[in-house]
mmCIF file of C-alpha atoms and ligand atoms in Angstrom:
data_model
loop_
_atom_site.group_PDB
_atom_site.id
_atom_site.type_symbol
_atom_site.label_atom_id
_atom_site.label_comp_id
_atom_site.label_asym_id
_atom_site.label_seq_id
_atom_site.Cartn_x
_atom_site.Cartn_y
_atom_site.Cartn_z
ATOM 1 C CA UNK A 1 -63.820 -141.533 -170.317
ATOM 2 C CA UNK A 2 -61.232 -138.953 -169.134
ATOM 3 C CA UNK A 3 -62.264 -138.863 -165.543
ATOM 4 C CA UNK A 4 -62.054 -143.543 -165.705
ATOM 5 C CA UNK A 5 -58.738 -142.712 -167.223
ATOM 6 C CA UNK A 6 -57.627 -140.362 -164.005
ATOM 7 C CA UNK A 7 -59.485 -142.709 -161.858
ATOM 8 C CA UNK A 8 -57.324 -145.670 -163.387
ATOM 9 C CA UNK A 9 -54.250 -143.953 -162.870
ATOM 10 C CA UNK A 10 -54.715 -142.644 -159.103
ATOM 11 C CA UNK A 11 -55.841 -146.716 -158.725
ATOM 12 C CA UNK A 12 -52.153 -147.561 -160.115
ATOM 13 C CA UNK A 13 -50.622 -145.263 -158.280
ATOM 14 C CA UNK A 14 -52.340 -146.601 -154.968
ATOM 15 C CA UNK A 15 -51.106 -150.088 -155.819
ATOM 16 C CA UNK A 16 -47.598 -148.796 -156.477
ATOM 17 C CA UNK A 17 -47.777 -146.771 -153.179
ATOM 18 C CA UNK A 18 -48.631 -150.395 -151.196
ATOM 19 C CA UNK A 19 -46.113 -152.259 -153.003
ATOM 20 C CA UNK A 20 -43.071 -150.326 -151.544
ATOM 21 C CA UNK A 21 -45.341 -149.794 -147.978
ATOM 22 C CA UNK A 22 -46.089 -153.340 -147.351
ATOM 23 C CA UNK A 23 -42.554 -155.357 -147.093
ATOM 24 C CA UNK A 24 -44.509 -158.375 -145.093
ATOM 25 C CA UNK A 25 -42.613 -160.971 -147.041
ATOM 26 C CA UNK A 26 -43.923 -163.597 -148.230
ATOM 27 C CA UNK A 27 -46.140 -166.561 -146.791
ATOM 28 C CA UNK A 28 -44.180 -169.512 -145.139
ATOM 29 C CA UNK A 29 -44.223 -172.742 -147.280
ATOM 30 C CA UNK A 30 -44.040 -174.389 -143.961
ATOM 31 C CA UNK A 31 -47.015 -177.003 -143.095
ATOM 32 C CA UNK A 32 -47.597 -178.699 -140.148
ATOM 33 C CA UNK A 33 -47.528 -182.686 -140.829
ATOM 34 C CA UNK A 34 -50.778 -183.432 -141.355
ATOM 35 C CA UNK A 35 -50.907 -187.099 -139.291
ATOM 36 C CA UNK A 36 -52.477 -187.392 -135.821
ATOM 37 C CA UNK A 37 -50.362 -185.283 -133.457
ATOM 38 C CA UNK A 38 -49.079 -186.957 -130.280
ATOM 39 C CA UNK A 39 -47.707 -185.295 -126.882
ATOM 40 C CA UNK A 40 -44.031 -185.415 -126.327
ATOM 41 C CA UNK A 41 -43.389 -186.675 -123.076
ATOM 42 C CA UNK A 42 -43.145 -185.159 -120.065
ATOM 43 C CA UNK A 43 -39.814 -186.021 -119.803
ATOM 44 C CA UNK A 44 -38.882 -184.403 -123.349
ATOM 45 C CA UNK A 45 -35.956 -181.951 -123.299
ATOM 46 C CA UNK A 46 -38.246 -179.322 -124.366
ATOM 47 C CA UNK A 47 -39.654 -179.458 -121.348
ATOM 48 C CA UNK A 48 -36.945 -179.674 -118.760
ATOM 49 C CA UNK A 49 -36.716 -177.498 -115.221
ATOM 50 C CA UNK A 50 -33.887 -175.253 -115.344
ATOM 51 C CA UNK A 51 -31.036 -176.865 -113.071
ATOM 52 C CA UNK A 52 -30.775 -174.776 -109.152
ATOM 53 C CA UNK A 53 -32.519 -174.212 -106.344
ATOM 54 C CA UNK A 54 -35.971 -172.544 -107.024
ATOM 55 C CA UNK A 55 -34.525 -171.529 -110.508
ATOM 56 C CA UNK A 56 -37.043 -169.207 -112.472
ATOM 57 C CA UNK A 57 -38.665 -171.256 -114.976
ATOM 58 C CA UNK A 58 -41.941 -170.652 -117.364
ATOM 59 C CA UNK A 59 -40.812 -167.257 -117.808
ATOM 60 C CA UNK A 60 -42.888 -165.089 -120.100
ATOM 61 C CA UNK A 61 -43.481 -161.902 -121.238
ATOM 62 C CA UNK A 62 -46.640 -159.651 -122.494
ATOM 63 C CA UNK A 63 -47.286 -156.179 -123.972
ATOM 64 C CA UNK A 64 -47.968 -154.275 -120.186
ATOM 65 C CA UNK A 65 -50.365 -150.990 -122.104
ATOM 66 C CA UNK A 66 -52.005 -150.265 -125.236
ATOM 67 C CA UNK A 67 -48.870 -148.323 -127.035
ATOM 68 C CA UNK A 68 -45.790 -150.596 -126.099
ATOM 69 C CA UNK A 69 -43.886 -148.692 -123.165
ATOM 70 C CA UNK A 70 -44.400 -151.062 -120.195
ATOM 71 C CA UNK A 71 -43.982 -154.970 -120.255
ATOM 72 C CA UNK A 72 -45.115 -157.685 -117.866
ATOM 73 C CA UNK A 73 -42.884 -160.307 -117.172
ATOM 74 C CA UNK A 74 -44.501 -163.665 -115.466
ATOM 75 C CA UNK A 75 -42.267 -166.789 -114.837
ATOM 76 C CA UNK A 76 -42.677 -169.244 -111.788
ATOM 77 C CA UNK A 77 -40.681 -170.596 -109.051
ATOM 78 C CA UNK A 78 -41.420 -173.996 -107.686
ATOM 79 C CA UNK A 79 -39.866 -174.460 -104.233
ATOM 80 C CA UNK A 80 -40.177 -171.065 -102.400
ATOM 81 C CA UNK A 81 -41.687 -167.898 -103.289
ATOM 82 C CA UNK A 82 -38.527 -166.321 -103.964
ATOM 83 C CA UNK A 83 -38.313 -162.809 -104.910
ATOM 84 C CA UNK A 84 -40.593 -161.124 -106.954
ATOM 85 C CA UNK A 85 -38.342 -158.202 -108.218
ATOM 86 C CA UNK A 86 -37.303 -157.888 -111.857
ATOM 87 C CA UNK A 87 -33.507 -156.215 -112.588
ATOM 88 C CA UNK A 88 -33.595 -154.238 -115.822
ATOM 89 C CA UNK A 89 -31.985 -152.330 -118.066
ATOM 90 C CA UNK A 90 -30.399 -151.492 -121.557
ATOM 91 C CA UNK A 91 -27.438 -152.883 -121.395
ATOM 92 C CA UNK A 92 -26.436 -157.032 -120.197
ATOM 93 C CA UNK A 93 -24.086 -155.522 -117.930
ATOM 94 C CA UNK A 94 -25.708 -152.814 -116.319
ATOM 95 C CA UNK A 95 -28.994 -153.545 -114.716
ATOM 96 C CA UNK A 96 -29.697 -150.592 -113.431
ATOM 97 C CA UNK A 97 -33.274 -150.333 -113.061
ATOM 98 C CA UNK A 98 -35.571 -152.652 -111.090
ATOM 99 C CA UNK A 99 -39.217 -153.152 -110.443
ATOM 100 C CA UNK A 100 -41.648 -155.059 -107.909
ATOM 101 C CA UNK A 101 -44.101 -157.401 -108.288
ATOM 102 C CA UNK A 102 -46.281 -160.048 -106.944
ATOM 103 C CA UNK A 103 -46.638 -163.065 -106.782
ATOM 104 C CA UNK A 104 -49.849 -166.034 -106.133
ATOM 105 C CA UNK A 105 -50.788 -169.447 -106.705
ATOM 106 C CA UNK A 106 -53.612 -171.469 -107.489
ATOM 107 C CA UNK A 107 -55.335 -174.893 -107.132
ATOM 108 C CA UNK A 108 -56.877 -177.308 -109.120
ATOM 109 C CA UNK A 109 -58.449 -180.444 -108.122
ATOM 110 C CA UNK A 110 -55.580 -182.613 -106.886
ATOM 111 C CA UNK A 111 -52.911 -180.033 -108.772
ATOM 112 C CA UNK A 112 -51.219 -177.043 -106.398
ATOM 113 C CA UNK A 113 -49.137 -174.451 -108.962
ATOM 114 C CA UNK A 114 -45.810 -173.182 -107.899
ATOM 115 C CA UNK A 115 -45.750 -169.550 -107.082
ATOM 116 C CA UNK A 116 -46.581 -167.454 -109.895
ATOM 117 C CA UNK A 117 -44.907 -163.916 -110.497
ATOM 118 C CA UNK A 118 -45.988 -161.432 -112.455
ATOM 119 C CA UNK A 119 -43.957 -158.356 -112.690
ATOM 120 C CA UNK A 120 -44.937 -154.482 -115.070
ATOM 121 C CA UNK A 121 -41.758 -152.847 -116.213
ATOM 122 C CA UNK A 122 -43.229 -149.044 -116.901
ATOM 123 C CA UNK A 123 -42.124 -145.914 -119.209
ATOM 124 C CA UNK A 124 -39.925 -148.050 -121.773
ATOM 125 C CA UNK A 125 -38.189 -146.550 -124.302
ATOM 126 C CA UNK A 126 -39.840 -147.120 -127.904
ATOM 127 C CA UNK A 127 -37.547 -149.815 -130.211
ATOM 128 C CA UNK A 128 -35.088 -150.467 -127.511
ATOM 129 C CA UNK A 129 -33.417 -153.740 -126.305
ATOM 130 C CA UNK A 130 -33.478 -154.742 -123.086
ATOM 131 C CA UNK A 131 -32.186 -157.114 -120.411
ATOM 132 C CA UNK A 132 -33.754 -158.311 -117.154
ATOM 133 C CA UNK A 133 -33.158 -160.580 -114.597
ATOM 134 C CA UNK A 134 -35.621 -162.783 -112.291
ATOM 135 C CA UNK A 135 -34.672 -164.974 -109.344
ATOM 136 C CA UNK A 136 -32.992 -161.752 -107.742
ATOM 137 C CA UNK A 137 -31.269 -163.366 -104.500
ATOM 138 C CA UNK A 138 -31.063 -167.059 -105.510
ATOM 139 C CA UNK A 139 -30.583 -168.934 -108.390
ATOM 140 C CA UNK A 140 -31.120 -166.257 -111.078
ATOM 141 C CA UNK A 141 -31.847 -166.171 -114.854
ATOM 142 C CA UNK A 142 -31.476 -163.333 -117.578
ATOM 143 C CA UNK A 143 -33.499 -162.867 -120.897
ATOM 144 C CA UNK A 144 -34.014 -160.175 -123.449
ATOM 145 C CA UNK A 145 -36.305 -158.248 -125.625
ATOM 146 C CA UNK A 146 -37.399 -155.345 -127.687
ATOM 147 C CA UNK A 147 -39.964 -152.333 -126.968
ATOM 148 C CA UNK A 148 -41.951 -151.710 -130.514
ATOM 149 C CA UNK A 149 -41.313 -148.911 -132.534
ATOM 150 C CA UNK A 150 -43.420 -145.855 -131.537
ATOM 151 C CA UNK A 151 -46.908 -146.657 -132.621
ATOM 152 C CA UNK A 152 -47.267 -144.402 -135.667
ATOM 153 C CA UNK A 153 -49.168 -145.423 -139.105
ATOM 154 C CA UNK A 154 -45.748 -146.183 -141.184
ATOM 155 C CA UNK A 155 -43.902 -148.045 -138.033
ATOM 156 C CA UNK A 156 -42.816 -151.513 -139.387
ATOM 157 C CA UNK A 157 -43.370 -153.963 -137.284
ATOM 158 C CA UNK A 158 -44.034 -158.086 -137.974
ATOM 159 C CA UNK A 159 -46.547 -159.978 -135.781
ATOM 160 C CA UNK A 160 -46.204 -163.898 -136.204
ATOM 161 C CA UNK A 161 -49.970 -165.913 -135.199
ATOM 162 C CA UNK A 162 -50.228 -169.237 -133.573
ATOM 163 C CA UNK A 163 -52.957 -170.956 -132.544
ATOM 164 C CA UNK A 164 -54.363 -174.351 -131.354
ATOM 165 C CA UNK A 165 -50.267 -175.295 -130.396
ATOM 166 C CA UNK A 166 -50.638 -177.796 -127.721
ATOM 167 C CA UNK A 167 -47.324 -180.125 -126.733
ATOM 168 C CA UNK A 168 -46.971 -182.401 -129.586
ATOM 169 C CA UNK A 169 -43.812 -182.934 -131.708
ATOM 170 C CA UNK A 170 -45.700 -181.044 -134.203
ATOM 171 C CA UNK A 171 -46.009 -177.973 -131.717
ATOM 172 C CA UNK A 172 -41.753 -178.511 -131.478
ATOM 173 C CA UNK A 173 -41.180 -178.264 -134.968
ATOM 174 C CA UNK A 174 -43.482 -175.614 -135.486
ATOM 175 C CA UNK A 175 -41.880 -173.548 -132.560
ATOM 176 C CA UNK A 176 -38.430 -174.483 -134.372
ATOM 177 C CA UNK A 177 -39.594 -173.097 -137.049
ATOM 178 C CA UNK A 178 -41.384 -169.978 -135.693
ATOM 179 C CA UNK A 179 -37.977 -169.220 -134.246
ATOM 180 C CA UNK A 180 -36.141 -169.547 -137.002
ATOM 181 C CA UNK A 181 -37.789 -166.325 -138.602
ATOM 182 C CA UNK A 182 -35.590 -163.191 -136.816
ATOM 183 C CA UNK A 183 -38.312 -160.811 -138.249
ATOM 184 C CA UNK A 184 -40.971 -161.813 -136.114
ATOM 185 C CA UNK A 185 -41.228 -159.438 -133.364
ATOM 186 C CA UNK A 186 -44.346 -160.661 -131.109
ATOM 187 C CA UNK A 187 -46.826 -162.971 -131.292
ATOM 188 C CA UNK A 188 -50.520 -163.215 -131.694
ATOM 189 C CA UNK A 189 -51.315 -166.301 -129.612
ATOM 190 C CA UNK A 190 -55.218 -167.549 -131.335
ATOM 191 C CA UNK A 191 -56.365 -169.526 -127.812
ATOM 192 C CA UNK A 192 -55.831 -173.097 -127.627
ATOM 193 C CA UNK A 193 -52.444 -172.982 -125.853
ATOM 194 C CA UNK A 194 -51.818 -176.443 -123.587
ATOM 195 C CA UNK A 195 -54.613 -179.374 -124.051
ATOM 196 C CA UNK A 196 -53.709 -179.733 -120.481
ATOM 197 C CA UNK A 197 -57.725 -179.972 -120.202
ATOM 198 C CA UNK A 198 -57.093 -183.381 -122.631
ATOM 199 C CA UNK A 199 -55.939 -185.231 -119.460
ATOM 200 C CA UNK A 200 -57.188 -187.044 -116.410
ATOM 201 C CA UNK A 201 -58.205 -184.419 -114.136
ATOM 202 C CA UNK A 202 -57.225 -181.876 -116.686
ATOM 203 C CA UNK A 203 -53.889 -182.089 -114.769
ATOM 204 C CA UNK A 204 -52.289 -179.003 -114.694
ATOM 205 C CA UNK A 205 -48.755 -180.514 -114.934
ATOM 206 C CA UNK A 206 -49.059 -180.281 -118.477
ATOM 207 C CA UNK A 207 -50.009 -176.515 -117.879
ATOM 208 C CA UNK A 208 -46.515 -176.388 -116.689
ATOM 209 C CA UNK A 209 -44.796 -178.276 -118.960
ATOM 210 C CA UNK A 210 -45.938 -176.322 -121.822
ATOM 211 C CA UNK A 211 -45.064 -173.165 -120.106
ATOM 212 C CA UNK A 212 -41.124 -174.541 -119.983
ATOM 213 C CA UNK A 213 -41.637 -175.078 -123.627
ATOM 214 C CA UNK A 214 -42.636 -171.898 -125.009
ATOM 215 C CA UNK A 215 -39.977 -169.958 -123.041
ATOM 216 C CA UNK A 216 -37.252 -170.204 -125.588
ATOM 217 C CA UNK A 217 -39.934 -168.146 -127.299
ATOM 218 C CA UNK A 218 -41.789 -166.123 -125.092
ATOM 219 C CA UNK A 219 -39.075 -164.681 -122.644
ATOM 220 C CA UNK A 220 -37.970 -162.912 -125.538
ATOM 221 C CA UNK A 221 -40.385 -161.271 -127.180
ATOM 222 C CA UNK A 222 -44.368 -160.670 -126.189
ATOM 223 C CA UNK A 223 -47.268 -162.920 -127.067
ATOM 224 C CA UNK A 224 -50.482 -161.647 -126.864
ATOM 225 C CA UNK A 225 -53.145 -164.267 -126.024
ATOM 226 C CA UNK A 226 -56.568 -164.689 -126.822
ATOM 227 C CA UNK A 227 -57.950 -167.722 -125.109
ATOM 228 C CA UNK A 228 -59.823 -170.064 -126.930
ATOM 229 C CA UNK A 229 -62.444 -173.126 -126.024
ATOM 230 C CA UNK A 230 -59.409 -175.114 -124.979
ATOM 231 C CA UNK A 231 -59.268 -172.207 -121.821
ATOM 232 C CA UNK A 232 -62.602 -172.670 -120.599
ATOM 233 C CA UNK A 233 -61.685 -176.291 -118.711
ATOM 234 C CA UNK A 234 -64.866 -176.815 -117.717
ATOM 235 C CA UNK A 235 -64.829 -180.092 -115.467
ATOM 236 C CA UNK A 236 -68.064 -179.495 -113.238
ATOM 237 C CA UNK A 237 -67.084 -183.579 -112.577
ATOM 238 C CA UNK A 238 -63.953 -182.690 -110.433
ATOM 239 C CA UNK A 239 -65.694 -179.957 -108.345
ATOM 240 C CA UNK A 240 -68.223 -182.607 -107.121
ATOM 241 C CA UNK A 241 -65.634 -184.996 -106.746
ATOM 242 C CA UNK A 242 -63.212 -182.841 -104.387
ATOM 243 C CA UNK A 243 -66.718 -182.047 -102.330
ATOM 244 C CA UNK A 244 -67.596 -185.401 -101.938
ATOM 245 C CA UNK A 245 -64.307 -186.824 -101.334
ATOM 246 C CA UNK A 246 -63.245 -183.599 -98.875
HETATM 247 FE FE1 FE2 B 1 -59.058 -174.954 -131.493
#
């Protein structure tokens, strides 16, 4: 009896220990509607090219290593390569820092991407803001976000999950309202991102549309994908096409 006594009382104490460990909040009353979800437009504001020549646009960042000290930022330029250096630094006024990457571009059926830029900012500082600029040279654009805390087992830090988003009004209000939460620090993307595979010829536009709408998002703090059946975009029907019709 004594030792289920001490045994109940190292159990409370465990509980009690969680309780003022775990501050996750509490779980969002929001629901998405539950009625057939239909695209917005390609013409929707959401989705709208950022005014000036070969201005950066689709610009997103990732976790760049396993502990949180580098970053990659990606974003795309549609008229001319452009440069592919990033301007960094701590503060919005001093970009002192700067880094190189590269840039490509793919194909897909009838579709041709713009040209693609991904860029690894190294040896961040842990739980640090910072500032960086792409479209060095020409029509330029500047963003923020914040390194995680040094990984360490009590380091407080709050991961939002999305998953199966797509382009729908839905997806808007649920981005609305994923935004509207300043705790959430990074993002655990589930797979399912675009549905671009949804239309004729998969077309890829809607690749880049939904890449202009997640940017108010994503240029600001990481998401971390995991690609789901959505990603596969298996169209063996195109291939034969382009060889028959090439
Ligand atoms: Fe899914």
């Amino acid at each position: 009896m004594k030792k289920q006594r001490v045994g109940i009382l190292f159990g409370l104490i465990f509980v009690a220990q969680l309780t003022v460990r775990c501050n996750g909040g509490v779980t969002s009353t929001y629901r998405r509607r539950l009625a057939e979800p239909v695209d917005m437009p390609v013409d929707a504001d959401v989705f709208q090219v950022p005014p000036g020549y070969n201005a950066p646009q689709q610009v997103h960042i990732t976790q760049g290593d396993y502990d949180g000290s580098a970053v990659i930022i990606s974003w795309v330029t549609a008229d001319e390569p452009g440069s592919n250096t990033v301007l960094y630094g701590t503060s919005n006024t001093k970009l002192d820092m700067s880094a190189e990457g590269n840039v490509t571009q793919y194909h897909y059926y009838n579709y041709t991407s713009g040209y693609i830029h991904h860029c690894t900012l190294e040896q961040l500082a842990f739980d640090t803001m910072y500032y960086y600029t792409v479209g060095v040279g020409g029509t330029n654009r500047t963003f923020y976000f914040k390194t995680p805390p040094l990984p360490n087992s009590d380091a407080s830090y709050t991961f939002g999950l999305i998953g199966d988003f797509g382009q729908t009004y839905d997806s808007n209000s649920t981005l609305t309202h994923y935004k509207a939460n300043p705790d959430a620090a990074t993002l655990l993307f589930l797979g399912d991102f675009s549905y671009a595979d949804g239309y004729p010829y998969h077309d890829n536009i809607r690749w880049d549309t939904w890449g202009r709408f997640i940017e108010s998002s994503v240029a600001y703090q990481p998401w971390i994908w995991t690609v789901g059946n959505h990603e596969i975009d298996f169209a063996p029907e195109l291939v034969f096409q382009k060889h028959k019709t090439n």
